Every structure is written in structure tokens, then in C-alpha cells.
Coordinates of C-alpha atoms in Angstrom, one line a residue:
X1 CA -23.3 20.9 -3.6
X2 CA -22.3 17.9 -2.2
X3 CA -21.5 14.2 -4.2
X4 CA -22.6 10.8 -1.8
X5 CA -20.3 11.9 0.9
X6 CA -21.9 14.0 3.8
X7 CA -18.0 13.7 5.1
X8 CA -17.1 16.6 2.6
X9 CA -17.3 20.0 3.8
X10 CA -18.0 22.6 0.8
X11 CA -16.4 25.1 3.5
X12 CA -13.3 23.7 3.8
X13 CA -13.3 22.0 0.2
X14 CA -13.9 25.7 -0.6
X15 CA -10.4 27.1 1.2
X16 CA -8.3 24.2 0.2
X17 CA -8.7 25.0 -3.8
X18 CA -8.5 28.4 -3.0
X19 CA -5.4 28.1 -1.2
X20 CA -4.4 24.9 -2.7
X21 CA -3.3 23.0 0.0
X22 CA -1.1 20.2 -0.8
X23 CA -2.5 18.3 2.9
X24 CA -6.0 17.6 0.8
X25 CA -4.5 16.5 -2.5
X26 CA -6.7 12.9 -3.4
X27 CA -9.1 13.6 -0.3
X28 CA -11.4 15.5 -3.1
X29 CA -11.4 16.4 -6.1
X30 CA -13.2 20.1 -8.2
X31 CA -15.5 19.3 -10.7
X32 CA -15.8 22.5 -12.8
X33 CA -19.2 22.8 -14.4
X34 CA -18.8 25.2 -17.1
X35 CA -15.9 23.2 -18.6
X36 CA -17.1 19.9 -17.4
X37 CA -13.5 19.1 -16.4
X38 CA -12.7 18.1 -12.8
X39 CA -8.9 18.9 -10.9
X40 CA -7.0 18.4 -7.8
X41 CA -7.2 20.7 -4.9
X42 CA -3.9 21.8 -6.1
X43 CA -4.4 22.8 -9.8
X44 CA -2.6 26.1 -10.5
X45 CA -5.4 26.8 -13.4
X46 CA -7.6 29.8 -12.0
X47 CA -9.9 29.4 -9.0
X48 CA -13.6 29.3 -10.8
X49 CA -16.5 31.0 -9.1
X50 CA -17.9 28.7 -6.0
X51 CA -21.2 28.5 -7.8
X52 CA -19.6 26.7 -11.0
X53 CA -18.0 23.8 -8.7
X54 CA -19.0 21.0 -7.4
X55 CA -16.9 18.8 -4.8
X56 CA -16.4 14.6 -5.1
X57 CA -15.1 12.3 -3.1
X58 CA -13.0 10.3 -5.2
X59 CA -12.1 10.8 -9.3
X60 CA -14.4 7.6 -9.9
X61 CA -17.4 9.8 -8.7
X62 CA -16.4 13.0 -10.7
X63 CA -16.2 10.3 -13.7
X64 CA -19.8 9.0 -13.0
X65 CA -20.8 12.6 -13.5
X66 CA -19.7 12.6 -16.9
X67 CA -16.7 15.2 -16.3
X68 CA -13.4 14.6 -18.1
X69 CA -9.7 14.9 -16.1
X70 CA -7.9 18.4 -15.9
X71 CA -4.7 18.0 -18.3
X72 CA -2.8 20.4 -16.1
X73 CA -3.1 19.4 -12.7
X74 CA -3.1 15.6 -14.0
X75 CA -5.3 14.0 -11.6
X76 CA -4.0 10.4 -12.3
X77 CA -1.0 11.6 -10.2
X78 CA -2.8 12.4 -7.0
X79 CA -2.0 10.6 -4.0
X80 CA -5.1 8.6 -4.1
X81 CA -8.3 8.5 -1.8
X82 CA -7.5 6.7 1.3
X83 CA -9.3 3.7 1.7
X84 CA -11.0 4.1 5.1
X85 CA -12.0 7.8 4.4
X86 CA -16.0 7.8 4.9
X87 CA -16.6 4.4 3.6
X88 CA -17.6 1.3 5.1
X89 CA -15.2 -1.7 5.9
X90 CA -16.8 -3.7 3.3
X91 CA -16.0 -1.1 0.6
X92 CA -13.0 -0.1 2.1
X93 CA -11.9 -3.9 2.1
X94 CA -13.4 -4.0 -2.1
X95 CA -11.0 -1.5 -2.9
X96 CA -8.0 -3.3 -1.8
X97 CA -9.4 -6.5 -4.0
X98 CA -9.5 -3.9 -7.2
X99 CA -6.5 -2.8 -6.5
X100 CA -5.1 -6.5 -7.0
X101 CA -7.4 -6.4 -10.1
X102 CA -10.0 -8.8 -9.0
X103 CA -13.0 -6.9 -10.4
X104 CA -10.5 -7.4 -13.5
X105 CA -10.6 -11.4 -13.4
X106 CA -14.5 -11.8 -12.6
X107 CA -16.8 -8.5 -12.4
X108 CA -18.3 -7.3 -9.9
X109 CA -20.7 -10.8 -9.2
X110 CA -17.4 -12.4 -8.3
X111 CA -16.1 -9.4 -6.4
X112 CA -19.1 -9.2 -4.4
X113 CA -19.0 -13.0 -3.9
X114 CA -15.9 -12.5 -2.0
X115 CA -17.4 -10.0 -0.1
X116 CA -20.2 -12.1 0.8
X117 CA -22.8 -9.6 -0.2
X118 CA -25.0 -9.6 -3.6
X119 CA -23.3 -7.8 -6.6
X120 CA -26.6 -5.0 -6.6
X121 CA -25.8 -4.7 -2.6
X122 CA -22.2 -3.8 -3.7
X123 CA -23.2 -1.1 -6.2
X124 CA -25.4 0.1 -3.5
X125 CA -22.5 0.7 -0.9
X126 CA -19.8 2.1 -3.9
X127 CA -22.6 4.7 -5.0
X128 CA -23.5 5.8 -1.3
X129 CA -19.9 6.0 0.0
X130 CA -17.8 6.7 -3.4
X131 CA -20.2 8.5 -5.5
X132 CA -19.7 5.7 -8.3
X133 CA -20.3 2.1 -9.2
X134 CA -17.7 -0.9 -8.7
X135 CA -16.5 -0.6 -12.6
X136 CA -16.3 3.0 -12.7
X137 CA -13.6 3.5 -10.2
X138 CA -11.8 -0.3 -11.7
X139 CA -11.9 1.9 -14.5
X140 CA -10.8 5.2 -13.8
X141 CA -8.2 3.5 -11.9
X142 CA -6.6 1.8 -14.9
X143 CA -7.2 5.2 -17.0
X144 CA -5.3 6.9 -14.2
X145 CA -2.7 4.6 -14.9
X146 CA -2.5 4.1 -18.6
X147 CA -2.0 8.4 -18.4
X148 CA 0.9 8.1 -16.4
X149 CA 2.3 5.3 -18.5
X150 CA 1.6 7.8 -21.7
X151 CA 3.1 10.6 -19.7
X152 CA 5.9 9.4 -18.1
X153 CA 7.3 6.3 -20.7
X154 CA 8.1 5.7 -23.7
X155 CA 6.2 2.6 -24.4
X156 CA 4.3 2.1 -27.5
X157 CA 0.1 2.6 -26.9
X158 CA 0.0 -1.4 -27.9
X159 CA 1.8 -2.1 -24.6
X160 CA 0.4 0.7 -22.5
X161 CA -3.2 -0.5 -23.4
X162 CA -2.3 -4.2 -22.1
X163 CA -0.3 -3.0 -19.1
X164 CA -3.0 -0.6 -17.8
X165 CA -5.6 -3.9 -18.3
X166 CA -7.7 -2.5 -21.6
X167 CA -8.5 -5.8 -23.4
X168 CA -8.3 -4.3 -26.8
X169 CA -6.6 -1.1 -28.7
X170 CA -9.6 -0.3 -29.9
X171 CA -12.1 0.1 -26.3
X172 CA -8.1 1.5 -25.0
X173 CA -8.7 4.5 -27.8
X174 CA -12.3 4.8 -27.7
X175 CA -11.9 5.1 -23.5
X176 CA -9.6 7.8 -24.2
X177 CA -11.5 10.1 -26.8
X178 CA -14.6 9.7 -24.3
X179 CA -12.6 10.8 -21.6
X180 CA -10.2 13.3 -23.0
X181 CA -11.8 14.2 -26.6
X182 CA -8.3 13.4 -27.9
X183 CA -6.8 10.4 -28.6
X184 CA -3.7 8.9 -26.7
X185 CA -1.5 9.8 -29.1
X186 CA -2.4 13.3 -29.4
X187 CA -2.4 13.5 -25.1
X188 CA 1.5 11.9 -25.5
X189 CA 2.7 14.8 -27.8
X190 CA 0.8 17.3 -25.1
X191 CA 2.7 16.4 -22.2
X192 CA 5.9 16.0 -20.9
X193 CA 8.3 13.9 -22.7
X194 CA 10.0 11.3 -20.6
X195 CA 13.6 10.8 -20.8
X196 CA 15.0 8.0 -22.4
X197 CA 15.7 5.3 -20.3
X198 CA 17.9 1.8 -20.3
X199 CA 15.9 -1.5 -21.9
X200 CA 13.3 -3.1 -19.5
X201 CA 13.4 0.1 -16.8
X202 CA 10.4 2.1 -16.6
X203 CA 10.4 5.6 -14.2
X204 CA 7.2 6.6 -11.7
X205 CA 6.6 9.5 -9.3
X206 CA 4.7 8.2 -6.9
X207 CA 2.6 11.8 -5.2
X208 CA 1.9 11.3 -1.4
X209 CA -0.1 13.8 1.3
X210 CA 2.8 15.6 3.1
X211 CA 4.7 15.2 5.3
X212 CA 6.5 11.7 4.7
X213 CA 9.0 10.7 7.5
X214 CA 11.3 8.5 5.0
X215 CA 14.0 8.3 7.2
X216 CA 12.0 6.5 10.1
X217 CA 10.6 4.6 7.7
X218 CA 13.8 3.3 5.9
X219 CA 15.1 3.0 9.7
X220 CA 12.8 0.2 10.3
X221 CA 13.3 -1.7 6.7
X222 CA 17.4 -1.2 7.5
X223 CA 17.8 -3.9 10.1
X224 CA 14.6 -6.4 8.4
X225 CA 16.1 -6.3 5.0
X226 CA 16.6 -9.6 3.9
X227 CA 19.9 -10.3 2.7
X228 CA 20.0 -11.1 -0.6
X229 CA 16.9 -9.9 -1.6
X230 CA 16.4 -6.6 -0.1
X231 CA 18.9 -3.4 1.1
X232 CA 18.8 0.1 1.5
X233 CA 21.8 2.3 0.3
X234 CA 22.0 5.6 0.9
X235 CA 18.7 6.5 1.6
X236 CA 16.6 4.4 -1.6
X237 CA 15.4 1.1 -0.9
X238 CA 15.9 -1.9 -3.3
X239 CA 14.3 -5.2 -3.7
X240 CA 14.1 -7.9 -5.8
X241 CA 10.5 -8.8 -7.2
X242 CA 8.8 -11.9 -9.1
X243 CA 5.2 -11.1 -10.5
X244 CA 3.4 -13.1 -13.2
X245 CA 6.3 -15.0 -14.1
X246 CA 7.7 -11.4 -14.5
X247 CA 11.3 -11.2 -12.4
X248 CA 13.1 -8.6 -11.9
X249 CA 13.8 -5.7 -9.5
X250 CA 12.9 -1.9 -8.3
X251 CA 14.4 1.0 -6.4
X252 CA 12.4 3.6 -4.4
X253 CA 13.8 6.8 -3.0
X254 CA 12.4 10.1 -1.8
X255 CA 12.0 13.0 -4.4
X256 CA 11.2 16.1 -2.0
X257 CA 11.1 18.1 -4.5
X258 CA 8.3 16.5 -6.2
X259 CA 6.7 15.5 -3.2
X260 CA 6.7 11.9 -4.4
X261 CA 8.8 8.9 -4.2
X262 CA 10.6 7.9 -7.7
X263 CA 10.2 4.4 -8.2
X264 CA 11.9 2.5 -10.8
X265 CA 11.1 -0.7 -12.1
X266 CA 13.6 -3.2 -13.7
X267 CA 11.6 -5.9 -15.8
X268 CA 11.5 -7.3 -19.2
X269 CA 7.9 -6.9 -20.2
X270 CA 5.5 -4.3 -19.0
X271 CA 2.5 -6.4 -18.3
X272 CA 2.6 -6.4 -14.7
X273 CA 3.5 -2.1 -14.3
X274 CA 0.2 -1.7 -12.8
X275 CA 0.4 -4.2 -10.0
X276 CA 3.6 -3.7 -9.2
X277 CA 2.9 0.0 -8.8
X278 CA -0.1 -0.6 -7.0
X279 CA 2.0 -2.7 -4.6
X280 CA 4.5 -0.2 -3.9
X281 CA 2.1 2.3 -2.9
X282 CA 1.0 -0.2 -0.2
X283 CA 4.5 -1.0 1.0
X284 CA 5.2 2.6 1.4
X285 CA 1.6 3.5 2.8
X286 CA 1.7 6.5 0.3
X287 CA -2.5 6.7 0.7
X288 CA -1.8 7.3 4.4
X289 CA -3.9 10.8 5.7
X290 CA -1.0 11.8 8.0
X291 CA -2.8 14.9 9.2
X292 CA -6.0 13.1 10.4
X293 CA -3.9 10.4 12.3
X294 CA -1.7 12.7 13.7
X295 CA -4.9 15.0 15.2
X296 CA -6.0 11.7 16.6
X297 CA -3.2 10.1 18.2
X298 CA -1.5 13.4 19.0
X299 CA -4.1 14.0 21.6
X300 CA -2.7 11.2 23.8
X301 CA -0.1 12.1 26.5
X302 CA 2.2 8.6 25.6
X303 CA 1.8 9.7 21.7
X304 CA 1.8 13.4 21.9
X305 CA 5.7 13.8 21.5
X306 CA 6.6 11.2 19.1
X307 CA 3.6 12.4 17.5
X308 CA 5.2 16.0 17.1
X309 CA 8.7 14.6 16.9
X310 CA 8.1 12.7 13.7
X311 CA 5.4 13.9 11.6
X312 CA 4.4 11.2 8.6
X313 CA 4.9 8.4 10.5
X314 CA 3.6 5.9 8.1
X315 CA 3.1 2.0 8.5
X316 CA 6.0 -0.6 6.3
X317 CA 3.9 -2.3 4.2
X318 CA 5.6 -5.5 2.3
X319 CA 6.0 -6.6 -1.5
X320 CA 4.7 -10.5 -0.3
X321 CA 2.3 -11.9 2.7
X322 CA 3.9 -15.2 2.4
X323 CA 7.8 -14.0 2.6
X324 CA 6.5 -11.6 5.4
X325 CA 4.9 -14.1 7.7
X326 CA 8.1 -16.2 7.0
X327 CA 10.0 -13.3 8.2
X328 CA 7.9 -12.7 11.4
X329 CA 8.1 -16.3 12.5
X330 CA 12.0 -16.7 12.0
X331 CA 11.8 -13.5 14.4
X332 CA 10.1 -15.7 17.4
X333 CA 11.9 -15.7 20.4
X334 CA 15.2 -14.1 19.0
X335 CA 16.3 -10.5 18.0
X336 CA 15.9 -8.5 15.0
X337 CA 19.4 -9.4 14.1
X338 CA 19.0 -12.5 15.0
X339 CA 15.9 -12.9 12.5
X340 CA 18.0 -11.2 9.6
X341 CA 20.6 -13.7 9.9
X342 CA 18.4 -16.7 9.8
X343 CA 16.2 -14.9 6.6
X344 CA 19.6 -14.5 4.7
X345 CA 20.3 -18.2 5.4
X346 CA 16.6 -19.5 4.2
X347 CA 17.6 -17.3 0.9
X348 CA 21.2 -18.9 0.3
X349 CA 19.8 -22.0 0.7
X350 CA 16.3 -22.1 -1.0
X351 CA 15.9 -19.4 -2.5
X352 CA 16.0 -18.8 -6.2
X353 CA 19.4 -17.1 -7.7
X354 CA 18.4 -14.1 -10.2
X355 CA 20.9 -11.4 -11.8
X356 CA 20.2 -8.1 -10.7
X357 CA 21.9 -5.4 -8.8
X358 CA 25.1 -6.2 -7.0
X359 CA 23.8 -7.2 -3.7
X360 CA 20.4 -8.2 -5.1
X361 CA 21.3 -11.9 -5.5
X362 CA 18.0 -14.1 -5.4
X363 CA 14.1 -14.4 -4.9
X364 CA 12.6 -15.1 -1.5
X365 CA 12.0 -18.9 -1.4
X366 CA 8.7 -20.0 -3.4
X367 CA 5.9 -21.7 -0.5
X368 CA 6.1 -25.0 -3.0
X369 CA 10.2 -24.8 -2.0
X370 CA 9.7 -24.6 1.2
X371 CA 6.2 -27.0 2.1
X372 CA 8.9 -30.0 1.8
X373 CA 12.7 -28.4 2.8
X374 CA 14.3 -30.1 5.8
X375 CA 15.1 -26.5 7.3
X376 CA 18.4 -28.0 9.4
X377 CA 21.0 -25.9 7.6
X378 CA 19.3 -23.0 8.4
X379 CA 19.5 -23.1 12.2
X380 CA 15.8 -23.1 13.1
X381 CA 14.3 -25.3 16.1
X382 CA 12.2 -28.1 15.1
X383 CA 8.9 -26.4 16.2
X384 CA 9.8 -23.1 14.0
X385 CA 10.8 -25.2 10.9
X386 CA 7.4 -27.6 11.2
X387 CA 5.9 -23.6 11.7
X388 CA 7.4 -22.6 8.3
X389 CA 6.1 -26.1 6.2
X390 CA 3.0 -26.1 7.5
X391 CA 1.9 -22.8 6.5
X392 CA 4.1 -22.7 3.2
X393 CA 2.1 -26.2 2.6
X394 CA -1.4 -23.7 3.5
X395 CA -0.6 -21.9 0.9
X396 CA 0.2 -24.2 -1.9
X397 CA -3.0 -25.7 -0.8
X398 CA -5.0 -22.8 -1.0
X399 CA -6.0 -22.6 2.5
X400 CA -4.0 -19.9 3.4
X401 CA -3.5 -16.8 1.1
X402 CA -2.3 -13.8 1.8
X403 CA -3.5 -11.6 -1.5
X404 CA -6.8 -11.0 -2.6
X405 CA -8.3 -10.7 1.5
X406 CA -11.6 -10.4 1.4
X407 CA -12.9 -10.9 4.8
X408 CA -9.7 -9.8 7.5
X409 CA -10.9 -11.4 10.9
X410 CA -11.5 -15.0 9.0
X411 CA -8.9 -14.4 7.5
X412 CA -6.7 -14.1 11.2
X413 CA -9.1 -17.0 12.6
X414 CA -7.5 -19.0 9.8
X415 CA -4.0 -17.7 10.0
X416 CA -3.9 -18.6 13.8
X417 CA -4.9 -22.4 13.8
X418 CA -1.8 -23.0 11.8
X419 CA 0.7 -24.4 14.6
X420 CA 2.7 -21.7 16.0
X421 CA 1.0 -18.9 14.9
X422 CA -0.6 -17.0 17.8
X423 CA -2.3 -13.4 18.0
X424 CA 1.1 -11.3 17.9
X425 CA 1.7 -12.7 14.3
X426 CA -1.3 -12.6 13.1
X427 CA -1.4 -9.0 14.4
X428 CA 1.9 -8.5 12.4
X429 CA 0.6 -9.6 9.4
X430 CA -2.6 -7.6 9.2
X431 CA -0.4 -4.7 10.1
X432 CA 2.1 -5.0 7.5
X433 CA 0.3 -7.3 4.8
X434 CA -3.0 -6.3 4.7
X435 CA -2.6 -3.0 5.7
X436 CA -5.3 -2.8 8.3
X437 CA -4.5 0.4 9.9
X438 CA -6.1 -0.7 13.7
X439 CA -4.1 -4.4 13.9
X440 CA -2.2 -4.1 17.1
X441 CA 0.1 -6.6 17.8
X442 CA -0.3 -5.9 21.8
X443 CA 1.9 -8.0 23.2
X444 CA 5.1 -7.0 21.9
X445 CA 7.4 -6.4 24.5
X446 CA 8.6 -3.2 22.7
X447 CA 5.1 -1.5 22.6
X448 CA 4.6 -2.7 26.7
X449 CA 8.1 -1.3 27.7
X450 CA 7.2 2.3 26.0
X451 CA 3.6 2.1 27.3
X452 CA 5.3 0.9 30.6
X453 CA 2.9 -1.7 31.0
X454 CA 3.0 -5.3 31.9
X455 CA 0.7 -7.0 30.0
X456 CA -1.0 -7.0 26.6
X457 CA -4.6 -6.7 28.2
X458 CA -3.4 -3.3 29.8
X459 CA -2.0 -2.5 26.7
X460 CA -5.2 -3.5 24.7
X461 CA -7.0 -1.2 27.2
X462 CA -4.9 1.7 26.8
X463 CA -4.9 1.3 23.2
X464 CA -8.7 1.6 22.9
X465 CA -8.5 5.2 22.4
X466 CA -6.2 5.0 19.4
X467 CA -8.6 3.3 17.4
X468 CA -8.7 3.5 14.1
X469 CA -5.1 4.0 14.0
X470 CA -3.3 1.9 16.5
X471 CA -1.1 0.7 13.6
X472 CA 0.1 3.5 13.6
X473 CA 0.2 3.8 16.8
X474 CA 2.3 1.2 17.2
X475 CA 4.8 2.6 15.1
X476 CA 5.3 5.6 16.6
X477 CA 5.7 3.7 20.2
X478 CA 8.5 1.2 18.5
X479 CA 10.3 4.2 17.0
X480 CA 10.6 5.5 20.5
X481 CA 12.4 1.8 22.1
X482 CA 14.4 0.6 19.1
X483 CA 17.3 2.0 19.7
X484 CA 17.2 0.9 23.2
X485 CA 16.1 -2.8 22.9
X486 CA 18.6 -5.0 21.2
X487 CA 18.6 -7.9 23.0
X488 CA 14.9 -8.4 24.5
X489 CA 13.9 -12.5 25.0
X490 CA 10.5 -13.0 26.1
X491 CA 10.0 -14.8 30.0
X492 CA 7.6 -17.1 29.4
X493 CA 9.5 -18.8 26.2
X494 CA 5.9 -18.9 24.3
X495 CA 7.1 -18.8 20.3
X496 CA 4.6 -16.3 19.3
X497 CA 5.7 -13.4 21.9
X498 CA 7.4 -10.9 20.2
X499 CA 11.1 -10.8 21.0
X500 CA 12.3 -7.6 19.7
X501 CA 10.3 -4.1 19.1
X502 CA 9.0 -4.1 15.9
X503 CA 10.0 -7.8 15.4

């Protein structure tokens, strides 16, 4: 028996428990009737009888059916559902806005006002395509959470309740004996104790659908870290972060043996856990389905070997919109290492200086620094810097922002009237920031060179058959040039043209 998703099919739900399959980990999840609990495809508890399960889409919609979480297989530590799989772009597009806890600040009327739908049209679509309502998955999701936190820290329940987003200790127990018939407390001395760490550090293993290519992704972020505030050392990834007032900074390296990437967090008050986790699972795409997007793009001759050459491809997300589109237009019209220089130099000189890890020396500059700066010691032309202060201005003006995206394309329309912004930014930025998984930024002269084409409407042709992954896409084709292209300047001299693969 199926739950709202005529995408799930019991056969192959059937052979993934039974074999347990790490590939479908988060695509479904087992609700087990006779003990009313529901587990991952990977839970190494014995395989019940096919009659006594039922299959769900998503945890939210095993929730909705009244069934509790399996304490063994933990499923608050599955990749997660990806966001495109069987839904609609509207839903798809409403999960991203709970994810940055907007349900959170105004229900779901104001979620669905974003939307642009009616808030009874919204439960409609969750229930049809997730198998549960708007506040049942905002919930599960900060359940999920407020497990790990009572799993994997040491922090007392006061503070987990107000990091995971209960409003009060008592709805933050009462959620928990519902759920688990035992109270946090009790669930804390059941699991695994975490091990003691430093003052203001908190520990995460971060579960992804194998396989993960983390060196071709740390081989992009190499040459784009900004100095100052980002570097990679050998092989984790390091950044400096300022959330909610909250500043501070994280690490994230590859834990093969766990099949997760071990993040670590460096702030002073635990508040903000959630989002910043929820953040880093975006940078690092960790909801990605590698094996659907490599069945689809593998089937292309120009894909096919990078395709089998680097399985887990997944897209660079980024911690901030704003310091990203900065990013992509000091990149016009010079190279990658060109663009790295002149991002170090907007840090030294506007930036804000934080203590952190040696190397970690300041906060990207804040929009409201850089709406008025003068820009001349950085080195920019005068059309790039008027580029820069009239979209950080955009933004402390609230015309522009880059979180909370409710509607992508007027979103871009918006993006792209702001001088010197054209379609290969704007592609960029939906690529990276709002992790749309078919931007395609096609006329980079990196993706033309591998797809040995000549201009962007060939390419946008061509890529027609990559849809819905030609993000992805375009990944695989920049992996393929940037070793090659160091030093590529666009002909026609148009600021928006990308000047380097992968820019």
C-alpha cells in the first residue's frame, strides 16, 4: 500500500529494505504496522513481513499516520527527501522556505502568501505530493533535529528545545513523549554519548545518498575561496559564518566511513544550530539523488564519460546569496584567480575582522558596508563598483533578497534589471544560491568550449535534453575544461559573459 505518491514503487521499496540499499536512504521510509514505528531503508532491525509495511514518501507523512521514529536506525539522520522528488515546483520551492524557518515566523497563511496560493491550496498540494500537511513536516523537521542535538551534544534540553525552534520546555517534552513514549531525557541516556567537546563547538554527521565526489567538489571551492574568509586544508573546508548576530566559524570534511560529512560548528550560543545545519546541507547539495541524475545525464554522448568518471558530482552551494553574487560579479571579464584576488581585497578593506582560526581573519563585507564604499582601493572598474552598490543598496532596501525565494523566475527578472547583471549571473546565482538544479548559465565560455559550440543558443539547444539537471550538467562539463582554461577573456568585452569556466 501506497502513501500520496504514485512515484513509489512497493516492488522496488520492497528490495531496497530487504537488501538495504544505502542508494534509497531518505527516498522512503517503512512504516511497520504491528509496532507502529516507521525506519530507513537501511535499518539493520529484522525485515517484517511485506503485509505489515507500508511505504511513505517522506518521515512527515509516516508522522501524519500516527507512527513513531525507529530508535535504531534513527531516522532524523537520513539524508533527507530531495526536494524535486514527485512534487510540484510550488511545494518543492515551500520546502526550501521551511527550511529557512518561514512557516516558523508566520504559519502556513504567510507561507502560502509567499507562494501566492491560499493557505487551504497549500495543504492541498503538501497532502497530495508529501503525504502530510505544511506543519507536520515544519515539525518533524525540527524533531529530527532536536534528536540529533540530544544524541550527538551535550547541551542541556533547555537549550536543545530553543535551538531545534520548540517555543516552550513543556510542548518540547510533551512533543517528545507523543512521538517516542519517553521523554528526552530518558531517549539521551538510550543513545550514544557524545564526546566531550571544547566551549561553543558542537559536532554533526551530516548522512548523504552515496557516492559523494568530495574531491571534485573541494576542487572547485579551492581556487573561489575567499581569502580571509574561506580555505580548504587538507581536504576539510573552512569558513567563517555570521547568523543572528551569532559569529563564529565551521569546518566540514568527508567521514567515509560514516557515509556523512562531519561538520563542526564554532559559536557561542546554540540558537542558530538548526539553520546553520540546514545551510550546510545546501552548500554541500547533501539531498542531491546522484543515481537518478547520473541515469539521466549519463545517457548523453558529451556527459556519458564524465558521468562514469566522477560519480556524485554534486552542485557548490554557498553559505550567503549576497557574498556570492558579489563574488560572481568581481569575476566579470577576468579569471578565477583574478576574481580571488579582488574578493580578498573587498575583505581586507571592508570587511569585518573576527578571531577565529589562523587564516580565518574576517566576515564578508555586510551589503549596508558596501551600498556607500568608494570601491577604488580594491581595483574594480567604475562600471563593476556602481555593479556592486547598486545591488548591495537592493538589498538593504529590500528589493533584492537572496533568502527566503519564493517565486525563482521573478526573482531572476528582478536580479537582472539591476545594472550589470545579465542572464549568465543570474544563472549563477540560481545555480549556486538557490539551488535550482536546471539554472544553466549557457553562455559560459567554459561550458561552450567542452560542448564545442559557439554560442549560448546552441548550447541552450543541446542542453534541452538535460533537463531537470542541467546544473548539474554544468558541472560535470566545467570539471572536464578547468584545468585547461586559465586565462579565457570573453571577445565581445560584455561584463556579464563569463570569463573563466565555472567563474
Amino acid at each position: 500500500m501506497l502513501n500520496h505518491n504514485s512515484m513509489l514503487d512497493p516492488t522496488i521499496c520492497a528490495h531496497a529494505r530487504k537488501t538495504r540499499d544505502p542508494h534509497f536512504d531518505g527516498r522512503f521510509f517503512i512504516g511497520v504496522l504491528t509496532t507502529r514505528i516507521y525506519c530507513r531503508p537501511i535499518c539493520p532491525a529484522r525485515s517484517p513481513k511485506e503485509e505489515n509495511v507500508r511505504y511513505f514518501a517522506t518521515a512527515a507523512a509516516a508522522a501524519e499516520a500516527g507512527l513513531r521514529p525507529c530508535l535504531r536506525c534513527r531516522p532524523e539522520c537520513s539524508p533527507g527527501t530531495p526536494a524535486w522528488l514527485g512534487t510540484s515546483s510550488t511545494v518543492s520551492r515551500a520546502l526550501r522556505l521551511i527550511s529557512e524557518s518561514t512557516l516558523q515566523d508566520g504559519g502556513v497563511d504567510a507561507l502560502a502568501g509567499r507562494l501566492g496560493i491560499g493557505a487551504r491550496h497549500l495543504r492541498r498540494l503538501f497532502l497530495q505530493h508529501l503525504g502530510a500537511s505544511p506543519v507536520t513536516v515544519a515539525q518533524t523537521r525540527r524533531l529530527h533535529f532536536a534528536k540529533k542535538l540530544i544524541d550527538e551534544t551535550r547541551l542541556p534540553m533547555g537549550q536543545i528545545a530553543l535551538a531545534s525552534g520548540f517555543s516552550s520546555i513543556r510542548r518540547f517534552n510533551a512533543c517528545f513523549q507523543k512521538t517516542y513514549t519517553r521523554t528526552p531525557t530518558h531517549l539521551r541516556r538510550l543513545g550514544r554519548q557524545a564526546s566531550p567537546l571544547p566551549q561553543d563547538e558542537y559536532r554533526f554527521l551530516l548522512r548523504f545518498r552515496p557516492p559523494f565526489c568530495w574531491p571534485a567538489l573541494l576542487e572547485f571551492l579551492v581556487p573561489r575561496a575567499t581569502p580571509g574568509v574561506e580555505m580548504v586544508e587538507g581536504g576539510t573546508y573552512y569558513r567563517t559564518l555570521s547568523l543572528n548576530n551569532d559569529i563564529g566559524w565551521l569546518e566540514a570534511a568527508l567521514d567515509k566511513s560514516a557515509g556523512a560529512i562531519d561538520l563542526r560548528i564554532h559559536c557561542p550560543h546554540p540558537g542558530s544550530l538548526f539553520l546553520i545545519v540546514e545551510q550546510v546541507r545546501r552548500m554541500f547539495d547533501l539531498a542531491a539523488d546522484p543515481a537518478d541524475i547520473a541515469l539521466h545525464l549519463g545517457r548523453d554522448p558529451l556527459l556519458a564519460r564524465a558521468v562514469a568518471d566522477q560519480p556524485g558530482l554534486r552542485v557548490p552551494g554557498c553559505w550567503d546569496g549576497f557574498e556570492l553574487a558579489i563574488r560572481a560579479i568581481l569575476g566579470q571579464q577576468v579569471t578565477v584567480r583574478g576574481a580571488t584576488t579582488l574578493a580578498g581585497r573587498l575583505v581586507r578593506e571592508y570587511g569585518t575582522p573576527i578571531a577565529a582560526k589562523p587564516g580565518l581573519t574576517h566576515l564578508f563585507p555586510f551589503p549596508q558596508r558596501l551600498a556607500s564604499a568608494s570601491l577604488s582601493r580594491v581595483g574594480l572598474p567604475r562600471a563593476r563598483a556602481h555593479c556592486i552598490r547598486s545591488m548591495a543598496l537592493a538589498v538593504c532596501e529590500e528589493k533584492i533578497s537572496f533568502s527566503r525565494v519564493a517565486n525563482v523566475e521573478d526573482f531572476l527578472i528582478r536580479f537582472r534589471s539591476l545594472p550589470g547583471i545579465g542572464d549568465w549571473t543570474a544563472q549563477y546565482v540560481a545555480m549556486r544560491t538557490l539551488k535550482e538544479p536546471d539554472a544553466f548559465p549557457a553562455s559560459d565560455l567554459g561550458l561552450l568550449h567542452a560542448a564545442n559550440l559557439n554560442h549560448a543558443r546552441q548550447l541552450q539547444t543541446r542542453a534541452e535534453s538535460w533537463r531537470p539537471w542541467r546544473a548539474y550538467a554544468a558541472m560535470y562539463l566545467w570539471q572536464g575544461v578547468l584545468k585547461n582554461e586559465k586565462h579565457l577573456l570573453h571577445p565581445n568585452g560584455k561584463p556579464d559573459r563569463a570569463s573563466a569556466p565555472g567563474r
